Amino acid sequence: MDERAGDPAHDDLEAGREAVAAGDWLAAGHAFVRAATEGSAEGADLAVRVVGGLVPLADAGSADAAALIAGILLEHSDGSALPTAAAYARAAADARHPAGQRTYGHLLANGLGVPADPVTAKALFRAAAEAGDPYAAFNLGQLSDDFDEALALLRTAAEQGVEEAGAVLADRLAAVDRDEEALGWYLWAAGRGHIGAMHAAASWYRDGFGTAPDPVEAVRWFLVMFAHGDGDGVHEAIALVKAGALDAEGIRRAGRLAGTPGAADALLPFLP
């Protein structure tokens, strides 16, 4: 029995290989992109390889294939592929494909493979967002000069699963002292793996922004950061322990909440 079965990236890799065997290049490309998004380097490599099978479809007029090619080349190839990515993104955008509009808008907003054109970029993001593309809503939310519109767009993107949108939304709310709402969105994004939101949540619980100070929750999120491979919060957790902000049981509780009891035990020797 393959112990990797049930792992999303592994399952997507298998689905992609099956699609390649069946000659379904669109399904294969989407599966490999999903695997890459889940952290699979093999998925990223295989997505790039699938481009060769997608090109005839795109050249024959498939906006789906053109948008997928553009996204793969933008995310998983080097700068030399940008002109090709831009050409296919524009073709998909001209066909009013939401992912193509969003990708071409991103290229125009940042001057990648094409001259920068922020006005057209915003128009493309808006069209894609209105068609239901959550990443376009996220991009437009960051560019909008209308504060209320920006909040609405970021909230829409977050509610459709764009974790970074939740973190940016929290930043915007914090900037206008809507701290309780901001903390809620930091926690939302932190719970979905956003490292910056984890650090913000830990720091806010430590310092009492948007809530009463709670050293257990602070250490919890510092430990979650560590579990996700980022040790930047460890020294701050140690400082809380050294200051006597929580006792041994509080440290262990933080570890249980974080799902990292071993890391919590490592903090016990720092108790005063």
PDB file of N, CA and C in Angstrom, residues 120-205:
ATOM      1  N   THR A 120      -5.198  49.455 -17.486  1.00  0.00           N
ATOM      2  CA  THR A 120      -5.764  48.266 -18.124  1.00  0.00           C
ATOM      3  C   THR A 120      -5.753  47.090 -17.160  1.00  0.00           C
ATOM      4  N   ALA A 121      -4.715  46.997 -16.343  1.00  0.00           N
ATOM      5  CA  ALA A 121      -4.636  45.911 -15.362  1.00  0.00           C
ATOM      6  C   ALA A 121      -5.838  45.933 -14.429  1.00  0.00           C
ATOM      7  N   LYS A 122      -6.173  47.118 -13.914  1.00  0.00           N
ATOM      8  CA  LYS A 122      -7.319  47.223 -13.007  1.00  0.00           C
ATOM      9  C   LYS A 122      -8.617  46.849 -13.715  1.00  0.00           C
ATOM     10  N   ALA A 123      -8.767  47.257 -14.973  1.00  0.00           N
ATOM     11  CA  ALA A 123      -9.973  46.923 -15.717  1.00  0.00           C
ATOM     12  C   ALA A 123     -10.092  45.407 -15.903  1.00  0.00           C
ATOM     13  N   LEU A 124      -8.971  44.748 -16.161  1.00  0.00           N
ATOM     14  CA  LEU A 124      -8.990  43.295 -16.326  1.00  0.00           C
ATOM     15  C   LEU A 124      -9.284  42.596 -15.001  1.00  0.00           C
ATOM     16  N   PHE A 125      -8.679  43.083 -13.922  1.00  0.00           N
ATOM     17  CA  PHE A 125      -8.981  42.503 -12.608  1.00  0.00           C
ATOM     18  C   PHE A 125     -10.462  42.652 -12.279  1.00  0.00           C
ATOM     19  N   ARG A 126     -11.017  43.809 -12.602  1.00  0.00           N
ATOM     20  CA  ARG A 126     -12.426  44.050 -12.293  1.00  0.00           C
ATOM     21  C   ARG A 126     -13.323  43.107 -13.096  1.00  0.00           C
ATOM     22  N   ALA A 127     -13.011  42.942 -14.369  1.00  0.00           N
ATOM     23  CA  ALA A 127     -13.827  42.048 -15.199  1.00  0.00           C
ATOM     24  C   ALA A 127     -13.756  40.616 -14.682  1.00  0.00           C
ATOM     25  N   ALA A 128     -12.555  40.171 -14.316  1.00  0.00           N
ATOM     26  CA  ALA A 128     -12.400  38.804 -13.814  1.00  0.00           C
ATOM     27  C   ALA A 128     -13.065  38.642 -12.459  1.00  0.00           C
ATOM     28  N   ALA A 129     -12.945  39.660 -11.612  1.00  0.00           N
ATOM     29  CA  ALA A 129     -13.577  39.596 -10.290  1.00  0.00           C
ATOM     30  C   ALA A 129     -15.096  39.532 -10.433  1.00  0.00           C
ATOM     31  N   GLU A 130     -15.638  40.300 -11.334  1.00  0.00           N
ATOM     32  CA  GLU A 130     -17.088  40.295 -11.549  1.00  0.00           C
ATOM     33  C   GLU A 130     -17.562  38.953 -12.107  1.00  0.00           C
ATOM     34  N   ALA A 131     -16.632  38.224 -12.759  1.00  0.00           N
ATOM     35  CA  ALA A 131     -16.957  36.891 -13.270  1.00  0.00           C
ATOM     36  C   ALA A 131     -16.771  35.820 -12.204  1.00  0.00           C
ATOM     37  N   GLY A 132     -16.317  36.239 -11.004  1.00  0.00           N
ATOM     38  CA  GLY A 132     -16.201  35.296  -9.893  1.00  0.00           C
ATOM     39  C   GLY A 132     -14.816  34.797  -9.591  1.00  0.00           C
ATOM     40  N   ASP A 133     -13.776  35.369 -10.188  1.00  0.00           N
ATOM     41  CA  ASP A 133     -12.405  34.912  -9.924  1.00  0.00           C
ATOM     42  C   ASP A 133     -11.914  35.521  -8.610  1.00  0.00           C
ATOM     43  N   PRO A 134     -11.667  34.703  -7.573  1.00  0.00           N
ATOM     44  CA  PRO A 134     -11.302  35.262  -6.266  1.00  0.00           C
ATOM     45  C   PRO A 134      -9.928  35.922  -6.242  1.00  0.00           C
ATOM     46  N   TYR A 135      -8.988  35.417  -7.037  1.00  0.00           N
ATOM     47  CA  TYR A 135      -7.651  36.023  -7.040  1.00  0.00           C
ATOM     48  C   TYR A 135      -7.673  37.382  -7.734  1.00  0.00           C
ATOM     49  N   ALA A 136      -8.545  37.528  -8.721  1.00  0.00           N
ATOM     50  CA  ALA A 136      -8.711  38.842  -9.340  1.00  0.00           C
ATOM     51  C   ALA A 136      -9.295  39.824  -8.333  1.00  0.00           C
ATOM     52  N   ALA A 137     -10.266  39.356  -7.530  1.00  0.00           N
ATOM     53  CA  ALA A 137     -10.830  40.220  -6.491  1.00  0.00           C
ATOM     54  C   ALA A 137      -9.750  40.631  -5.501  1.00  0.00           C
ATOM     55  N   PHE A 138      -8.878  39.705  -5.163  1.00  0.00           N
ATOM     56  CA  PHE A 138      -7.763  40.009  -4.249  1.00  0.00           C
ATOM     57  C   PHE A 138      -6.846  41.058  -4.863  1.00  0.00           C
ATOM     58  N   ASN A 139      -6.474  40.870  -6.115  1.00  0.00           N
ATOM     59  CA  ASN A 139      -5.581  41.828  -6.778  1.00  0.00           C
ATOM     60  C   ASN A 139      -6.222  43.209  -6.877  1.00  0.00           C
ATOM     61  N   LEU A 140      -7.493  43.235  -7.263  1.00  0.00           N
ATOM     62  CA  LEU A 140      -8.175  44.518  -7.388  1.00  0.00           C
ATOM     63  C   LEU A 140      -8.327  45.179  -6.024  1.00  0.00           C
ATOM     64  N   GLY A 141      -8.595  44.382  -4.996  1.00  0.00           N
ATOM     65  CA  GLY A 141      -8.723  44.925  -3.649  1.00  0.00           C
ATOM     66  C   GLY A 141      -7.470  45.627  -3.179  1.00  0.00           C
ATOM     67  N   GLN A 142      -6.321  45.104  -3.592  1.00  0.00           N
ATOM     68  CA  GLN A 142      -5.057  45.739  -3.199  1.00  0.00           C
ATOM     69  C   GLN A 142      -4.803  47.033  -3.964  1.00  0.00           C
ATOM     70  N   LEU A 143      -5.381  47.143  -5.158  1.00  0.00           N
ATOM     71  CA  LEU A 143      -5.141  48.324  -5.995  1.00  0.00           C
ATOM     72  C   LEU A 143      -6.205  49.405  -5.823  1.00  0.00           C
ATOM     73  N   SER A 144      -7.367  49.036  -5.297  1.00  0.00           N
ATOM     74  CA  SER A 144      -8.481  49.991  -5.237  1.00  0.00           C
ATOM     75  C   SER A 144      -8.166  51.163  -4.311  1.00  0.00           C
ATOM     76  N   ASP A 145      -8.504  52.362  -4.784  1.00  0.00           N
ATOM     77  CA  ASP A 145      -8.339  53.573  -3.973  1.00  0.00           C
ATOM     78  C   ASP A 145      -9.545  53.825  -3.067  1.00  0.00           C
ATOM     79  N   ASP A 146     -10.598  53.058  -3.268  1.00  0.00           N
ATOM     80  CA  ASP A 146     -11.805  53.193  -2.458  1.00  0.00           C
ATOM     81  C   ASP A 146     -11.710  52.217  -1.293  1.00  0.00           C
ATOM     82  N   PHE A 147     -11.595  52.747  -0.066  1.00  0.00           N
ATOM     83  CA  PHE A 147     -11.344  51.904   1.098  1.00  0.00           C
ATOM     84  C   PHE A 147     -12.442  50.861   1.282  1.00  0.00           C
ATOM     85  N   ASP A 148     -13.695  51.280   1.202  1.00  0.00           N
ATOM     86  CA  ASP A 148     -14.799  50.341   1.412  1.00  0.00           C
ATOM     87  C   ASP A 148     -14.833  49.279   0.326  1.00  0.00           C
ATOM     88  N   GLU A 149     -14.578  49.685  -0.910  1.00  0.00           N
ATOM     89  CA  GLU A 149     -14.546  48.704  -1.993  1.00  0.00           C
ATOM     90  C   GLU A 149     -13.399  47.722  -1.771  1.00  0.00           C
ATOM     91  N   ALA A 150     -12.250  48.237  -1.357  1.00  0.00           N
ATOM     92  CA  ALA A 150     -11.103  47.366  -1.117  1.00  0.00           C
ATOM     93  C   ALA A 150     -11.432  46.321  -0.054  1.00  0.00           C
ATOM     94  N   LEU A 151     -12.066  46.755   1.040  1.00  0.00           N
ATOM     95  CA  LEU A 151     -12.440  45.807   2.093  1.00  0.00           C
ATOM     96  C   LEU A 151     -13.403  44.751   1.551  1.00  0.00           C
ATOM     97  N   ALA A 152     -14.382  45.185   0.772  1.00  0.00           N
ATOM     98  CA  ALA A 152     -15.367  44.238   0.246  1.00  0.00           C
ATOM     99  C   ALA A 152     -14.715  43.221  -0.684  1.00  0.00           C
ATOM    100  N   LEU A 153     -13.807  43.685  -1.529  1.00  0.00           N
ATOM    101  CA  LEU A 153     -13.129  42.785  -2.460  1.00  0.00           C
ATOM    102  C   LEU A 153     -12.227  41.799  -1.718  1.00  0.00           C
ATOM    103  N   LEU A 154     -11.486  42.294  -0.737  1.00  0.00           N
ATOM    104  CA  LEU A 154     -10.604  41.422   0.033  1.00  0.00           C
ATOM    105  C   LEU A 154     -11.409  40.397   0.818  1.00  0.00           C
ATOM    106  N   ARG A 155     -12.535  40.833   1.369  1.00  0.00           N
ATOM    107  CA  ARG A 155     -13.396  39.897   2.108  1.00  0.00           C
ATOM    108  C   ARG A 155     -13.953  38.826   1.160  1.00  0.00           C
ATOM    109  N   THR A 156     -14.375  39.230  -0.024  1.00  0.00           N
ATOM    110  CA  THR A 156     -14.884  38.274  -1.008  1.00  0.00           C
ATOM    111  C   THR A 156     -13.818  37.249  -1.367  1.00  0.00           C
ATOM    112  N   ALA A 157     -12.596  37.730  -1.610  1.00  0.00           N
ATOM    113  CA  ALA A 157     -11.502  36.816  -1.961  1.00  0.00           C
ATOM    114  C   ALA A 157     -11.203  35.856  -0.820  1.00  0.00           C
ATOM    115  N   ALA A 158     -11.179  36.387   0.402  1.00  0.00           N
ATOM    116  CA  ALA A 158     -10.894  35.536   1.559  1.00  0.00           C
ATOM    117  C   ALA A 158     -11.981  34.483   1.728  1.00  0.00           C
ATOM    118  N   GLU A 159     -13.228  34.895   1.600  1.00  0.00           N
ATOM    119  CA  GLU A 159     -14.334  33.955   1.787  1.00  0.00           C
ATOM    120  C   GLU A 159     -14.355  32.868   0.718  1.00  0.00           C
ATOM    121  N   GLN A 160     -13.644  33.118  -0.389  1.00  0.00           N
ATOM    122  CA  GLN A 160     -13.529  32.098  -1.439  1.00  0.00           C
ATOM    123  C   GLN A 160     -12.199  31.344  -1.345  1.00  0.00           C
ATOM    124  N   GLY A 161     -11.490  31.520  -0.206  1.00  0.00           N
ATOM    125  CA  GLY A 161     -10.339  30.678   0.070  1.00  0.00           C
ATOM    126  C   GLY A 161      -8.967  31.270  -0.174  1.00  0.00           C
ATOM    127  N   VAL A 162      -8.871  32.554  -0.509  1.00  0.00           N
ATOM    128  CA  VAL A 162      -7.561  33.165  -0.733  1.00  0.00           C
ATOM    129  C   VAL A 162      -7.018  33.615   0.616  1.00  0.00           C
ATOM    130  N   GLU A 163      -6.162  32.792   1.218  1.00  0.00           N
ATOM    131  CA  GLU A 163      -5.736  33.059   2.597  1.00  0.00           C
ATOM    132  C   GLU A 163      -4.994  34.388   2.725  1.00  0.00           C
ATOM    133  N   GLU A 164      -4.193  34.743   1.721  1.00  0.00           N
ATOM    134  CA  GLU A 164      -3.452  36.000   1.798  1.00  0.00           C
ATOM    135  C   GLU A 164      -4.396  37.196   1.834  1.00  0.00           C
ATOM    136  N   ALA A 165      -5.564  37.058   1.213  1.00  0.00           N
ATOM    137  CA  ALA A 165      -6.538  38.152   1.240  1.00  0.00           C
ATOM    138  C   ALA A 165      -6.989  38.426   2.667  1.00  0.00           C
ATOM    139  N   GLY A 166      -7.144  37.375   3.471  1.00  0.00           N
ATOM    140  CA  GLY A 166      -7.521  37.567   4.864  1.00  0.00           C
ATOM    141  C   GLY A 166      -6.478  38.336   5.636  1.00  0.00           C
ATOM    142  N   ALA A 167      -5.202  38.040   5.374  1.00  0.00           N
ATOM    143  CA  ALA A 167      -4.120  38.741   6.064  1.00  0.00           C
ATOM    144  C   ALA A 167      -4.064  40.207   5.647  1.00  0.00           C
ATOM    145  N   VAL A 168      -4.224  40.475   4.355  1.00  0.00           N
ATOM    146  CA  VAL A 168      -4.208  41.864   3.877  1.00  0.00           C
ATOM    147  C   VAL A 168      -5.414  42.614   4.414  1.00  0.00           C
ATOM    148  N   LEU A 169      -6.575  41.956   4.442  1.00  0.00           N
ATOM    149  CA  LEU A 169      -7.769  42.567   5.008  1.00  0.00           C
ATOM    150  C   LEU A 169      -7.532  42.946   6.463  1.00  0.00           C
ATOM    151  N   ALA A 170      -6.889  42.067   7.225  1.00  0.00           N
ATOM    152  CA  ALA A 170      -6.575  42.370   8.622  1.00  0.00           C
ATOM    153  C   ALA A 170      -5.668  43.585   8.724  1.00  0.00           C
ATOM    154  N   ASP A 171      -4.672  43.674   7.842  1.00  0.00           N
ATOM    155  CA  ASP A 171      -3.775  44.832   7.849  1.00  0.00           C
ATOM    156  C   ASP A 171      -4.553  46.127   7.602  1.00  0.00           C
ATOM    157  N   ARG A 172      -5.480  46.079   6.630  1.00  0.00           N
ATOM    158  CA  ARG A 172      -6.258  47.286   6.310  1.00  0.00           C
ATOM    159  C   ARG A 172      -7.133  47.692   7.501  1.00  0.00           C
ATOM    160  N   LEU A 173      -7.746  46.725   8.157  1.00  0.00           N
ATOM    161  CA  LEU A 173      -8.591  47.024   9.311  1.00  0.00           C
ATOM    162  C   LEU A 173      -7.757  47.546  10.477  1.00  0.00           C
ATOM    163  N   ALA A 174      -6.580  46.978  10.668  1.00  0.00           N
ATOM    164  CA  ALA A 174      -5.704  47.435  11.746  1.00  0.00           C
ATOM    165  C   ALA A 174      -5.281  48.884  11.526  1.00  0.00           C
ATOM    166  N   ALA A 175      -5.101  49.264  10.265  1.00  0.00           N
ATOM    167  CA  ALA A 175      -4.645  50.613   9.949  1.00  0.00           C
ATOM    168  C   ALA A 175      -5.663  51.682  10.331  1.00  0.00           C
ATOM    169  N   VAL A 176      -6.934  51.276  10.482  1.00  0.00           N
ATOM    170  CA  VAL A 176      -7.962  52.243  10.883  1.00  0.00           C
ATOM    171  C   VAL A 176      -8.506  51.895  12.277  1.00  0.00           C
ATOM    172  N   ASP A 177      -7.683  51.186  13.038  1.00  0.00           N
ATOM    173  CA  ASP A 177      -7.984  50.874  14.447  1.00  0.00           C
ATOM    174  C   ASP A 177      -9.242  50.029  14.634  1.00  0.00           C
ATOM    175  N   ARG A 178      -9.575  49.208  13.670  1.00  0.00           N
ATOM    176  CA  ARG A 178     -10.654  48.241  13.844  1.00  0.00           C
ATOM    177  C   ARG A 178     -10.008  46.927  14.288  1.00  0.00           C
ATOM    178  N   ASP A 179      -9.442  46.998  15.498  1.00  0.00           N
ATOM    179  CA  ASP A 179      -8.533  45.945  15.940  1.00  0.00           C
ATOM    180  C   ASP A 179      -9.211  44.600  16.182  1.00  0.00           C
ATOM    181  N   GLU A 180     -10.401  44.610  16.729  1.00  0.00           N
ATOM    182  CA  GLU A 180     -11.056  43.331  17.006  1.00  0.00           C
ATOM    183  C   GLU A 180     -11.353  42.582  15.707  1.00  0.00           C
ATOM    184  N   GLU A 181     -11.851  43.316  14.695  1.00  0.00           N
ATOM    185  CA  GLU A 181     -12.078  42.698  13.388  1.00  0.00           C
ATOM    186  C   GLU A 181     -10.768  42.226  12.773  1.00  0.00           C
ATOM    187  N   ALA A 182      -9.740  43.056  12.918  1.00  0.00           N
ATOM    188  CA  ALA A 182      -8.439  42.705  12.344  1.00  0.00           C
ATOM    189  C   ALA A 182      -7.914  41.407  12.946  1.00  0.00           C
ATOM    190  N   LEU A 183      -7.998  41.278  14.257  1.00  0.00           N
ATOM    191  CA  LEU A 183      -7.518  40.061  14.898  1.00  0.00           C
ATOM    192  C   LEU A 183      -8.292  38.845  14.389  1.00  0.00           C
ATOM    193  N   GLY A 184      -9.592  39.002  14.212  1.00  0.00           N
ATOM    194  CA  GLY A 184     -10.380  37.886  13.693  1.00  0.00           C
ATOM    195  C   GLY A 184      -9.871  37.409  12.343  1.00  0.00           C
ATOM    196  N   TRP A 185      -9.506  38.343  11.467  1.00  0.00           N
ATOM    197  CA  TRP A 185      -9.008  37.950  10.148  1.00  0.00           C
ATOM    198  C   TRP A 185      -7.580  37.436  10.213  1.00  0.00           C
ATOM    199  N   TYR A 186      -6.750  37.986  11.127  1.00  0.00           N
ATOM    200  CA  TYR A 186      -5.421  37.389  11.303  1.00  0.00           C
ATOM    201  C   TYR A 186      -5.550  35.928  11.722  1.00  0.00           C
ATOM    202  N   LEU A 187      -6.478  35.654  12.646  1.00  0.00           N
ATOM    203  CA  LEU A 187      -6.679  34.278  13.097  1.00  0.00           C
ATOM    204  C   LEU A 187      -7.207  33.405  11.965  1.00  0.00           C
ATOM    205  N   TRP A 188      -8.099  33.957  11.153  1.00  0.00           N
ATOM    206  CA  TRP A 188      -8.620  33.215  10.001  1.00  0.00           C
ATOM    207  C   TRP A 188      -7.482  32.807   9.075  1.00  0.00           C
ATOM    208  N   ALA A 189      -6.620  33.760   8.735  1.00  0.00           N
ATOM    209  CA  ALA A 189      -5.512  33.471   7.822  1.00  0.00           C
ATOM    210  C   ALA A 189      -4.474  32.578   8.485  1.00  0.00           C
ATOM    211  N   ALA A 190      -4.215  32.800   9.771  1.00  0.00           N
ATOM    212  CA  ALA A 190      -3.250  31.971  10.495  1.00  0.00           C
ATOM    213  C   ALA A 190      -3.700  30.519  10.503  1.00  0.00           C
ATOM    214  N   GLY A 191      -4.987  30.305  10.714  1.00  0.00           N
ATOM    215  CA  GLY A 191      -5.514  28.951  10.741  1.00  0.00           C
ATOM    216  C   GLY A 191      -5.422  28.247   9.407  1.00  0.00           C
ATOM    217  N   ARG A 192      -5.163  28.990   8.344  1.00  0.00           N
ATOM    218  CA  ARG A 192      -5.037  28.427   6.997  1.00  0.00           C
ATOM    219  C   ARG A 192      -3.590  28.417   6.522  1.00  0.00           C
ATOM    220  N   GLY A 193      -2.664  28.687   7.456  1.00  0.00           N
ATOM    221  CA  GLY A 193      -1.246  28.514   7.138  1.00  0.00           C
ATOM    222  C   GLY A 193      -0.474  29.755   6.767  1.00  0.00           C
ATOM    223  N   HIS A 194      -1.056  30.947   6.931  1.00  0.00           N
ATOM    224  CA  HIS A 194      -0.348  32.177   6.563  1.00  0.00           C
ATOM    225  C   HIS A 194       0.606  32.566   7.687  1.00  0.00           C
ATOM    226  N   ILE A 195       1.909  32.504   7.422  1.00  0.00           N
ATOM    227  CA  ILE A 195       2.920  32.710   8.465  1.00  0.00           C
ATOM    228  C   ILE A 195       2.856  34.119   9.045  1.00  0.00           C
ATOM    229  N   GLY A 196       2.734  35.129   8.189  1.00  0.00           N
ATOM    230  CA  GLY A 196       2.676  36.501   8.683  1.00  0.00           C
ATOM    231  C   GLY A 196       1.490  36.721   9.599  1.00  0.00           C
ATOM    232  N   ALA A 197       0.355  36.104   9.275  1.00  0.00           N
ATOM    233  CA  ALA A 197      -0.833  36.234  10.127  1.00  0.00           C
ATOM    234  C   ALA A 197      -0.628  35.520  11.454  1.00  0.00           C
ATOM    235  N   MET A 198       0.092  34.397  11.429  1.00  0.00           N
ATOM    236  CA  MET A 198       0.417  33.712  12.686  1.00  0.00           C
ATOM    237  C   MET A 198       1.219  34.631  13.603  1.00  0.00           C
ATOM    238  N   HIS A 199       2.220  35.287  13.038  1.00  0.00           N
ATOM    239  CA  HIS A 199       3.052  36.177  13.850  1.00  0.00           C
ATOM    240  C   HIS A 199       2.240  37.356  14.369  1.00  0.00           C
ATOM    241  N   ALA A 200       1.373  37.892  13.516  1.00  0.00           N
ATOM    242  CA  ALA A 200       0.530  39.009  13.953  1.00  0.00           C
ATOM    243  C   ALA A 200      -0.391  38.575  15.084  1.00  0.00           C
ATOM    244  N   ALA A 201      -1.031  37.416  14.935  1.00  0.00           N
ATOM    245  CA  ALA A 201      -1.934  36.929  15.981  1.00  0.00           C
ATOM    246  C   ALA A 201      -1.187  36.729  17.291  1.00  0.00           C
ATOM    247  N   ALA A 202      -0.013  36.104  17.220  1.00  0.00           N
ATOM    248  CA  ALA A 202       0.777  35.875  18.433  1.00  0.00           C
ATOM    249  C   ALA A 202       1.153  37.196  19.098  1.00  0.00           C
ATOM    250  N   SER A 203       1.595  38.148  18.303  1.00  0.00           N
ATOM    251  CA  SER A 203       2.024  39.441  18.844  1.00  0.00           C
ATOM    252  C   SER A 203       0.852  40.208  19.449  1.00  0.00           C
ATOM    253  N   TRP A 204      -0.308  40.120  18.792  1.00  0.00           N
ATOM    254  CA  TRP A 204      -1.478  40.841  19.304  1.00  0.00           C
ATOM    255  C   TRP A 204      -1.977  40.220  20.603  1.00  0.00           C
ATOM    256  N   TYR A 205      -1.948  38.902  20.704  1.00  0.00           N
ATOM    257  CA  TYR A 205      -2.318  38.272  21.976  1.00  0.00           C
ATOM    258  C   TYR A 205      -1.304  38.622  23.067  1.00  0.00           C
TER     259      TYR A 205
END
